[in-house]
Each structure stands twice: as C-alpha cells, then as structure tokens.
PDB file of C-alpha atoms and ligand atoms in Angstrom:
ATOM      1  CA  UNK A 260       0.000   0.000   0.000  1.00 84.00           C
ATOM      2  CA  UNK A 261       1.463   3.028  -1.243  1.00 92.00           C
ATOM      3  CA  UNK A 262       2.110   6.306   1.251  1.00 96.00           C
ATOM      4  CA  UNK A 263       1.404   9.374   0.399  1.00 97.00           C
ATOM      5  CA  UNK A 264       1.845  12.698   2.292  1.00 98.00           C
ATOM      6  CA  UNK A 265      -0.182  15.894   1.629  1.00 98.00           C
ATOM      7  CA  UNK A 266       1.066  19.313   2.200  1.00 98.00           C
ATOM      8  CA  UNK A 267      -1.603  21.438   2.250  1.00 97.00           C
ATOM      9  CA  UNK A 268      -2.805  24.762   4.035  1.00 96.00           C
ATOM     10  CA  UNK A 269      -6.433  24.764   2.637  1.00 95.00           C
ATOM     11  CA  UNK A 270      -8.089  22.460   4.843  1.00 96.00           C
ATOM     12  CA  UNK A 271     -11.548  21.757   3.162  1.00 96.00           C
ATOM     13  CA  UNK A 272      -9.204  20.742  -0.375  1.00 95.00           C
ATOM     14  CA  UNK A 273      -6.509  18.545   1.690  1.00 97.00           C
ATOM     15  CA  UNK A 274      -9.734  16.568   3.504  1.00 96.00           C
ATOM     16  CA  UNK A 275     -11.142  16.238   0.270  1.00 95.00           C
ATOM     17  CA  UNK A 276      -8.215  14.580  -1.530  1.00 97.00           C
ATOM     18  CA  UNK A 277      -6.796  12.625   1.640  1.00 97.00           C
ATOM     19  CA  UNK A 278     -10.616  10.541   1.952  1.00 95.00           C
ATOM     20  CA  UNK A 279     -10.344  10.016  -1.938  1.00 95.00           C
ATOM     21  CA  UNK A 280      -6.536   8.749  -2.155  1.00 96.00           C
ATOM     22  CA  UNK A 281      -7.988   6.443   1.638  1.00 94.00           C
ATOM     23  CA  UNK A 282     -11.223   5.245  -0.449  1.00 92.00           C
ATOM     24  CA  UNK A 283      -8.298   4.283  -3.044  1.00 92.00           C
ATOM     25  CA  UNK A 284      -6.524   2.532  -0.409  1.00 92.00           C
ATOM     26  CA  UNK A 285      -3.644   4.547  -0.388  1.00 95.00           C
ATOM     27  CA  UNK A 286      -2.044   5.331   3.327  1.00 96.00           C
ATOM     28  CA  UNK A 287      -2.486   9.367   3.869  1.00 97.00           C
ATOM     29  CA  UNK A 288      -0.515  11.666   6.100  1.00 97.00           C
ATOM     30  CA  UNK A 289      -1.872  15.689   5.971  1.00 98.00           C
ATOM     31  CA  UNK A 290       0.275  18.075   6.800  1.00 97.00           C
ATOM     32  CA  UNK A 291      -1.191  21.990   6.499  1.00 97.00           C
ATOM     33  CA  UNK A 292       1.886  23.366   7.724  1.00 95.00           C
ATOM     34  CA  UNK A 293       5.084  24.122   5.321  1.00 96.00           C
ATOM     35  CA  UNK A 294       7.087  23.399   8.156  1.00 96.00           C
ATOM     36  CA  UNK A 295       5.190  20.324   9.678  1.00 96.00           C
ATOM     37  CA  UNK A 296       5.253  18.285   5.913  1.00 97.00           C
ATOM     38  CA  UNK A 297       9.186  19.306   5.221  1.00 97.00           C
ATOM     39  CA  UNK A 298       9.866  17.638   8.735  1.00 96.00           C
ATOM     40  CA  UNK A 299       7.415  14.703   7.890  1.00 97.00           C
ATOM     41  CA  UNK A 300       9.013  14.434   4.217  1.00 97.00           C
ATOM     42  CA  UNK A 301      12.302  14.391   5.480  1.00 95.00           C
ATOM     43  CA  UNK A 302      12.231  11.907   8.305  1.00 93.00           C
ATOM     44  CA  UNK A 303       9.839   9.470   7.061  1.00 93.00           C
ATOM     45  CA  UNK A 304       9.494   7.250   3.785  1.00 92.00           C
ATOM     46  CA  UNK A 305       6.492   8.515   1.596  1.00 95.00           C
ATOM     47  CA  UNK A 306       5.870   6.964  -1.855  1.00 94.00           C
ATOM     48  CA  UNK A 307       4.792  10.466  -3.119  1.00 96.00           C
ATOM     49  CA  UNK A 308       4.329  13.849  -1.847  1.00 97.00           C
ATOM     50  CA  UNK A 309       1.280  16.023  -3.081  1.00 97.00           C
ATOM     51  CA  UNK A 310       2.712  19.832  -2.411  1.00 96.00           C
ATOM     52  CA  UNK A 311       0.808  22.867  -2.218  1.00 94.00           C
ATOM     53  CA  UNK A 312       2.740  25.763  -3.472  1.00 90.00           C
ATOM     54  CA  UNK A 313       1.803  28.234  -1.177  1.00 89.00           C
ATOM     55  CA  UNK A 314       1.835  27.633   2.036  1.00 92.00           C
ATOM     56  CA  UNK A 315       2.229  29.103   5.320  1.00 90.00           C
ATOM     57  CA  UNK A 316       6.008  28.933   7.049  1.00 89.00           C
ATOM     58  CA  UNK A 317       8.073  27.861   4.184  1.00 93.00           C
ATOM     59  CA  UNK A 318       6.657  27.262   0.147  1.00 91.00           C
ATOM     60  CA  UNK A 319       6.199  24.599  -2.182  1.00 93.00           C
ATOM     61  CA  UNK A 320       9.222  25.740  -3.731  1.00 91.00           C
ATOM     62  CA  UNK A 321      11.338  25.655  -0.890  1.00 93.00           C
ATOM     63  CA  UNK A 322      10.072  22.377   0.245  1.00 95.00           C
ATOM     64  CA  UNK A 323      10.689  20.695  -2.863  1.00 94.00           C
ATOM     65  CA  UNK A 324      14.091  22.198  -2.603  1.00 92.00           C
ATOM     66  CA  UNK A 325      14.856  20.578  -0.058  1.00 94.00           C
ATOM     67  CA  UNK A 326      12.890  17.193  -0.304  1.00 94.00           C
ATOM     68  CA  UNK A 327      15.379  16.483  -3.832  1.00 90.00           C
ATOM     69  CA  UNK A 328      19.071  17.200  -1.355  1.00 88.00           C
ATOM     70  CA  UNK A 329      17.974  14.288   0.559  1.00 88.00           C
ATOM     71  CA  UNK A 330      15.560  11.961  -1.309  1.00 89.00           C
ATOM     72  CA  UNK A 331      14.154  10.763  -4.553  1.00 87.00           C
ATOM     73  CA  UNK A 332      10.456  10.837  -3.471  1.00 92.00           C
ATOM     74  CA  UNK A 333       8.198  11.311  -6.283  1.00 93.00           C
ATOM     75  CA  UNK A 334       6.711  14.805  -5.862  1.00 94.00           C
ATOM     76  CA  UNK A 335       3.506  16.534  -7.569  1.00 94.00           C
ATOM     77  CA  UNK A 336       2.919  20.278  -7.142  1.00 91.00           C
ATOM     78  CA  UNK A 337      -0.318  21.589  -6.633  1.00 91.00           C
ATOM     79  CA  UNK A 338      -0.465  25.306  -7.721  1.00 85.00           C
ATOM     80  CA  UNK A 339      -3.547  27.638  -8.008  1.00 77.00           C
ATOM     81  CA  UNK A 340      -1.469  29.654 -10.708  1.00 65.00           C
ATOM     82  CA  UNK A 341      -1.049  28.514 -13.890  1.00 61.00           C
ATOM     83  CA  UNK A 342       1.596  30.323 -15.373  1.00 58.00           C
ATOM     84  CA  UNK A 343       4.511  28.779 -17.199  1.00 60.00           C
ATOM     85  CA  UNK A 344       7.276  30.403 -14.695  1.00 61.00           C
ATOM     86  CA  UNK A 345       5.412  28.708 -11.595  1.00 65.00           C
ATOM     87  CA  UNK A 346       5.375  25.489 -13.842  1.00 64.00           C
ATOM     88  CA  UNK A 347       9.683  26.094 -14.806  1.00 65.00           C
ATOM     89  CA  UNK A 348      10.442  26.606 -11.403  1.00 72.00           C
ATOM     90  CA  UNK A 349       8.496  23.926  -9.414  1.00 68.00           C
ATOM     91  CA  UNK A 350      10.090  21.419 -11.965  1.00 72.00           C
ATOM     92  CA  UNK A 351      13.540  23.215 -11.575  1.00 73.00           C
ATOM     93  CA  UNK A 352      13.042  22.581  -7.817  1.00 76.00           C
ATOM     94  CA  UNK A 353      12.774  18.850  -8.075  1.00 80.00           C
ATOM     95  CA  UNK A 354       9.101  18.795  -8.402  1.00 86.00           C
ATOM     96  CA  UNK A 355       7.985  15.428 -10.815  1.00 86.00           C
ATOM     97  CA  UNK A 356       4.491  16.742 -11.996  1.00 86.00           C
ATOM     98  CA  UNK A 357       2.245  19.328 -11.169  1.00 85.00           C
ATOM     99  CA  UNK A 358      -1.538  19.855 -11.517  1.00 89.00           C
ATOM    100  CA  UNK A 359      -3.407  23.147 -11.994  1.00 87.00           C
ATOM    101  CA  UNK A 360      -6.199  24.045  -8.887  1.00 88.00           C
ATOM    102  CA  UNK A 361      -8.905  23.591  -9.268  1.00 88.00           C
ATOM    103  CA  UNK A 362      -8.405  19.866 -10.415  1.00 91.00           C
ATOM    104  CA  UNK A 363     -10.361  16.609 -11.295  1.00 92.00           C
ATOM    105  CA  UNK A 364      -9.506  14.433  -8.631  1.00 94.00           C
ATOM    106  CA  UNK A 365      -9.100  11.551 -11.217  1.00 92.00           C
ATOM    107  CA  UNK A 366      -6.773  13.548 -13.019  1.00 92.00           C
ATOM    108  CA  UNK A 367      -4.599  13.679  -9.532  1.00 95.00           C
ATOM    109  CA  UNK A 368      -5.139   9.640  -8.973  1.00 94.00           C
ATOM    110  CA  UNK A 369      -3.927   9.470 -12.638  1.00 91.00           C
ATOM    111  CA  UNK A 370      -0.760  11.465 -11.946  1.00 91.00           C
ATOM    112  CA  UNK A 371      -0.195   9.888  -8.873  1.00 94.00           C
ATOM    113  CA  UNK A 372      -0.437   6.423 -10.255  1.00 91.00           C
ATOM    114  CA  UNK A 373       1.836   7.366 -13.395  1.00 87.00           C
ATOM    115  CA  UNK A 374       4.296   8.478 -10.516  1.00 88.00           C
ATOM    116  CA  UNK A 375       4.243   5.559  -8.546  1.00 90.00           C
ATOM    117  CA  UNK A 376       4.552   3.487 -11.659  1.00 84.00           C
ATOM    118  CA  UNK A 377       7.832   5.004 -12.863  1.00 81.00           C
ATOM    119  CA  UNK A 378       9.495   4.724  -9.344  1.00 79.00           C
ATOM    120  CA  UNK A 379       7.872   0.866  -8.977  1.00 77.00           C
ATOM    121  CA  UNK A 380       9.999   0.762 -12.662  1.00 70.00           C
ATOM    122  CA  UNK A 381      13.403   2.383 -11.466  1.00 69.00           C
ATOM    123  CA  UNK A 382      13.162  -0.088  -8.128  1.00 72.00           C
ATOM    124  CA  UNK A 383      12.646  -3.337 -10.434  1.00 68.00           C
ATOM    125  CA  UNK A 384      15.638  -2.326 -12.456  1.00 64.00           C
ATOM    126  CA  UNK A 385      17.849  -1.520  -9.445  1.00 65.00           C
ATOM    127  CA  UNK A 386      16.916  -5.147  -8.053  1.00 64.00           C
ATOM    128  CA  UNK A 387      18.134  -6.540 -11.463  1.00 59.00           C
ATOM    129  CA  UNK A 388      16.717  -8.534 -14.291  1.00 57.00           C
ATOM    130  CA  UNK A 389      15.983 -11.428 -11.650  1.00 57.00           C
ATOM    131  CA  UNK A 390      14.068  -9.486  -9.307  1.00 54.00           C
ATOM    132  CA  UNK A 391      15.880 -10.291  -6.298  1.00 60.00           C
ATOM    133  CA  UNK A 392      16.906  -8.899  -3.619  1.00 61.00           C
ATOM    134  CA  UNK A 393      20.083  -8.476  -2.420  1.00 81.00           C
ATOM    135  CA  UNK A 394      20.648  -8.914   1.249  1.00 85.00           C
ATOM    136  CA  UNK A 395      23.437  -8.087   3.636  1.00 89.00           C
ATOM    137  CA  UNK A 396      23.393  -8.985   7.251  1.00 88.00           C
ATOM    138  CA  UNK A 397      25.112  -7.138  10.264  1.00 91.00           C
ATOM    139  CA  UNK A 398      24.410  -8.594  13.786  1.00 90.00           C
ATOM    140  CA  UNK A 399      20.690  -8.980  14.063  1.00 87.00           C
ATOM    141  CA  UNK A 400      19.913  -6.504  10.997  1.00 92.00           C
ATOM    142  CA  UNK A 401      18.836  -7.879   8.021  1.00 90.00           C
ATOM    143  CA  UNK A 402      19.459  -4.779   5.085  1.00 92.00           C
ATOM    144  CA  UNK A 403      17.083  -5.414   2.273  1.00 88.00           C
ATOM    145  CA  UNK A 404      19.961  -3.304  -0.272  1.00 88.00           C
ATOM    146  CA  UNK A 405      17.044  -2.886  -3.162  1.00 84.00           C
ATOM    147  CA  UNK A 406      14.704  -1.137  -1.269  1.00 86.00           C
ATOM    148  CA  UNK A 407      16.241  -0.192   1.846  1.00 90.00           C
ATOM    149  CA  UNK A 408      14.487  -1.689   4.197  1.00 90.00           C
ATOM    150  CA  UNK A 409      15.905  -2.989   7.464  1.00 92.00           C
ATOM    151  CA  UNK A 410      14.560  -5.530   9.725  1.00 89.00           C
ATOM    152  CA  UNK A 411      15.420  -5.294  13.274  1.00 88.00           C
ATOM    153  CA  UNK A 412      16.582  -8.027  15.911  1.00 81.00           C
ATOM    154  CA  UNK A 413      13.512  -7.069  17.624  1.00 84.00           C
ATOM    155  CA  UNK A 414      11.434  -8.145  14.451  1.00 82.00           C
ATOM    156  CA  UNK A 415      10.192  -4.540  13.666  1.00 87.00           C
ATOM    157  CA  UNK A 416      10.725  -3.305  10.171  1.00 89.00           C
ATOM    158  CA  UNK A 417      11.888   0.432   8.789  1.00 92.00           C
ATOM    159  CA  UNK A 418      12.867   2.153   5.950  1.00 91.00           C
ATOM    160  CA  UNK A 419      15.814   4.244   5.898  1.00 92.00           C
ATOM    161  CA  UNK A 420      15.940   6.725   3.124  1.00 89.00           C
ATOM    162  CA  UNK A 421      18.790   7.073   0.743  1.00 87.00           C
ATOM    163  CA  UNK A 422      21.362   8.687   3.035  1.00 89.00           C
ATOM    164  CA  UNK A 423      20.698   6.836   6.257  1.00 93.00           C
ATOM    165  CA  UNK A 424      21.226   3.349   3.849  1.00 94.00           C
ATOM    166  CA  UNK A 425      24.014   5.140   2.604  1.00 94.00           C
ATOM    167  CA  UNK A 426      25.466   5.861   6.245  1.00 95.00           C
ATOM    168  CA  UNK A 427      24.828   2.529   7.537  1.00 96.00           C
ATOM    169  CA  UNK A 428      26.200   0.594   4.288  1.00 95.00           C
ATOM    170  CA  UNK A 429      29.374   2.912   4.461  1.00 95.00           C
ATOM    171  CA  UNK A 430      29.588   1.838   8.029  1.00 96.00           C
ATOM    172  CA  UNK A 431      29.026  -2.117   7.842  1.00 95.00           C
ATOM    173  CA  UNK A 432      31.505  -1.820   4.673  1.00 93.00           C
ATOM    174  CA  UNK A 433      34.217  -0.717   6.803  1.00 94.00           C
ATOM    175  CA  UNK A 434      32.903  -2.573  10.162  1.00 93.00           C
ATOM    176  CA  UNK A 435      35.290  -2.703  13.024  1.00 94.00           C
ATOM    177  CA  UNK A 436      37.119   0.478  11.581  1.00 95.00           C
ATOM    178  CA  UNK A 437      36.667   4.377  12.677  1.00 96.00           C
ATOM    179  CA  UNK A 438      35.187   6.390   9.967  1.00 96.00           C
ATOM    180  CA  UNK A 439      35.549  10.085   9.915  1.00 95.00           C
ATOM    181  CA  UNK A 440      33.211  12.741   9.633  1.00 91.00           C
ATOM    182  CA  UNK A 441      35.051  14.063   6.701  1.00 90.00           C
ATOM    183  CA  UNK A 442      34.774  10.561   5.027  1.00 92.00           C
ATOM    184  CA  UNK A 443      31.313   9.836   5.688  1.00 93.00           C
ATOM    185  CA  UNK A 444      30.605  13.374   4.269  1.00 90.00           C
ATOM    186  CA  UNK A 445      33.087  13.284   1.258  1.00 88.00           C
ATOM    187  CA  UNK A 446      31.352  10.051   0.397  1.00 89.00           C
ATOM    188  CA  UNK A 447      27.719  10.612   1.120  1.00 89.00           C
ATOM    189  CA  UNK A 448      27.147  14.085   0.375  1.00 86.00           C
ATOM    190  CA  UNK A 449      29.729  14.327  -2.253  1.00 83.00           C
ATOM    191  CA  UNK A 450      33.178  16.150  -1.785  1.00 78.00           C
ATOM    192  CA  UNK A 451      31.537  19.486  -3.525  1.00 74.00           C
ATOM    193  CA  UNK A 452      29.026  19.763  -0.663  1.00 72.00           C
ATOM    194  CA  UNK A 453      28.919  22.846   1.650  1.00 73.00           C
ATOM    195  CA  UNK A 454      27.426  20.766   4.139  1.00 74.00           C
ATOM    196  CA  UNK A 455      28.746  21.534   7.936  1.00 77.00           C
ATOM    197  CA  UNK A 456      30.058  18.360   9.277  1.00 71.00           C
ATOM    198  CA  UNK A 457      27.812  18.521  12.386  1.00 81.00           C
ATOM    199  CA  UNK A 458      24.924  16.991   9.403  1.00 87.00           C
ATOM    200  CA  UNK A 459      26.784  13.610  10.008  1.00 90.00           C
ATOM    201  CA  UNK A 460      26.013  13.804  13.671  1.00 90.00           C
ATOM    202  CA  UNK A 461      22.038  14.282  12.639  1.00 90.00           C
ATOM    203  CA  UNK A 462      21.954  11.467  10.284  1.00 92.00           C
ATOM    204  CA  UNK A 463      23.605   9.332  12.681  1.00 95.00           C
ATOM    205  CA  UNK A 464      20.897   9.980  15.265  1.00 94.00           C
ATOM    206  CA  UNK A 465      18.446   9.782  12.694  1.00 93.00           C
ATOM    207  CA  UNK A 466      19.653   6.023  11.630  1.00 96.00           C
ATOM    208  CA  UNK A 467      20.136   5.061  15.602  1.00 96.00           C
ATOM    209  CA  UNK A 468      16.510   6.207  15.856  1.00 95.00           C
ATOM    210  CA  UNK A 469      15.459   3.997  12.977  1.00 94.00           C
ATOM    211  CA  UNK A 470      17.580   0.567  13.600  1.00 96.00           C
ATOM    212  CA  UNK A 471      18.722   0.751  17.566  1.00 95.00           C
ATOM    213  CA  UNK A 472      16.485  -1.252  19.830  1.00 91.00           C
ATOM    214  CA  UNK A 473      15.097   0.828  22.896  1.00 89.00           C
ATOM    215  CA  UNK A 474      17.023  -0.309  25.876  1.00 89.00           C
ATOM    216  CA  UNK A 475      20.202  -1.750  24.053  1.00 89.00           C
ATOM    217  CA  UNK A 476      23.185   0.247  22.970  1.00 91.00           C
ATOM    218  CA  UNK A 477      23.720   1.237  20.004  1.00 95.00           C
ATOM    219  CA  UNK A 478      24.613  -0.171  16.497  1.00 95.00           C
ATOM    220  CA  UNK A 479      26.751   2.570  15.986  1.00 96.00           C
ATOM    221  CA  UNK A 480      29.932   3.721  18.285  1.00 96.00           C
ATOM    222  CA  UNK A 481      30.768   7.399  18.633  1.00 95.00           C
ATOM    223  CA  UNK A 482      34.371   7.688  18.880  1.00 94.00           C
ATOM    224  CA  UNK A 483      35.332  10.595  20.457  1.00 91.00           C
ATOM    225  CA  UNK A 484      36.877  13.163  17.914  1.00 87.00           C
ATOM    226  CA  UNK A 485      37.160  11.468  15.471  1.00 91.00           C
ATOM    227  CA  UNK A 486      34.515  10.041  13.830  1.00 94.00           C
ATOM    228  CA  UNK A 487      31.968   6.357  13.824  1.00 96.00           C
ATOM    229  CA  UNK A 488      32.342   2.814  13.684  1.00 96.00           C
ATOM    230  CA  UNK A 489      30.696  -0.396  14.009  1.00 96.00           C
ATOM    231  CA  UNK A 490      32.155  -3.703  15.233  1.00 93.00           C
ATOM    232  CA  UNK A 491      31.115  -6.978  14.801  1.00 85.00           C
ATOM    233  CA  UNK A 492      31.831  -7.487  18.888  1.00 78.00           C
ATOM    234  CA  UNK A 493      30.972  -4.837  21.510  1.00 69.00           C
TER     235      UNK A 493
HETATM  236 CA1   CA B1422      -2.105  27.191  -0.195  1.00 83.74          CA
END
C-alpha cells in the first residue's frame, strides 16, 4: 500500500483529496503546515508527496528544494497559478508533476499512479533482471539493499531513506574500523558539498533512531573526535 503525504494549508481541499486517495486505499498523512510536511518528508518514507505551493512557514518551492538534497520521493505540485514560470520553477526545484487548482480528482489519482509506476519501474531495475533482492546482514539486521528496508533483531521493520542506507552501508563496509566525519561526508554528500560536518552527527541519530532497539546500545559507536564505527563485537 502506497504512502502518500499531503502538504496542504487549505483544509476543506486537503480533507477532500486525503478521503479520496484512503477510499483508493492509499495510506495518507496531511500536513497543512510548510514546516510540519518538510519535517514529515524528510524523516519518514512517503511513496509520493502532493505539495501545495503556497503555504504558510516555508513554500512549495522551498520544500521541494529541499525534499530532492535528501531523497528521490516522487513529488507533484499543486499550484492555483497557472503560469509557465510557476510550472519552470516547481520542476527546476525537483518537483515530478504538477496539476493546476482547481483539479479533477481523477486527473490527480492518474498522476499519482503514473508516478508511482515510474518509481515501482526504477526499483525493479535496481533489483536486477531477476528481481531479487540483495541482502546483507550485520548482527541482528537484516538490510534489504534494493529497497532499503531494514529488519530489526527485535522483528520490527523500517525504511531508511537514501542517506541513512548510505550511512549505515558505508559503516558495515568498513565494520570494526573508525570512519571520519570528513569521510562519511566526502562520500555521502559528495566532496563538492557545503554541508557543515555537524549533518553527520544528525543522520547518525536519525539512523540510531530507525535501527537501535530501545534499551540496548547502540549499532553505531561514537568515537570521540574522530569520527563512527561499528564492530562486529561490543
Ligand atoms: Ca495554499
């Protein structure tokens, strides 16, 4: 069941299209703050994101912005103007599609489906002609390397996105070795990135969040200085 997360200020219009995409058995998450669905898009794993363009706290623009730095999530604008510029620059800010407000809600389900379709293709080709999954073990995680899904010792189940796979896999590749902060961002975010190193030390607690059980220590050592590691023995 695909998961879908609506940014949306106008209430009335993001009730509307949230009971539709539920009566089409999609999972729905409303945000109707430009703040609230950034935070939501960011730290969870949505199958598509239907963005308002203007919205309070931060825009559609911005949003989508910042959505496309960190993930790949199929995103469809949802703008009240239809003028070519707002069309150039929601696509030049990562947006996928866009639809024109008012809509037909069956042109949205259409859009969404075409969306969902494309990124159901790039998975399938990632996982190979066979179809199969690749699957690396560390301790009690199981990594599912297609679709980057983890499951736990504890028998729960989550999704990392892109760079908290990419953090962890960096991690288990170089297991019972320190890795710096400079490495992990040279080879993550790319040696051109701006990015302050203190980013590592967010996507590290976001990851522990995600694959540490409660109770137990963590996965994934700080060492002091210098940088992470994990070790096959604690
Ligand atoms: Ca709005």
């Amino acid at each position: 069941m695909a998961k879908i997360l609506i940014i949306e200020d106008e209430k009335n219009l993001a009730r509307f299209v949230e009971l539709e995409l539920k009566h089409e058995n999609y999972q729905v998450v409303v945000e109707n703050n430009g703040r609230k669905g950034l935070e939501d898009a960011l730290n969870e794993n949505f199958d598509a994101i239907l963005l308002d363009l203007m919205l309070p706290d931060l825009n559609g623009l911005e949003i989508a912005r910042r959505v496309r730095q960190a993930k790949t999530t199929p995103i469809i604008m949802m703008t009240a103007r239809d003028s070519v510029i707002d069309r150039v620059s929601g696509l030049d800010h990562g947006a996928d599609d866009y639809i024109v407000k008012p809509f037909a809600i069956e042109e949205l389900l259409a859009r969404l489906r075409a969306v969902l379709r494309r990124v159901d293709i790039e998975k399938k080709a990632q996982q190979g002609p066979s179809g199969q999954q690749k699957v690396v073990r560390f301790k009690d995680l199981t990594i599912e390397t297609a679709n980057r899904i983890v499951h736990r010792g504890d028998g729960k189940t989550v999704d990392l996105t892109k760079r908290e796979y990419n953090l962890l896999m960096t991690l288990i590749e170089n297991k019972n070795n320190v890795v710096s902060r400079d490495q992990l961002l040279n080879k993550i975010w790319g040696p051109e990135s701006n990015i302050e190193t203190n980013v590592v030390e967010v996507y590290v607690r976001y990851l522990r969040n995600k694959i540490d059980i409660p109770g137990r220590p963590s996965y994934i050592k700080t060492v002091r200085g210098t940088g992470y590691m994990v070790r096959d023995e604690d």
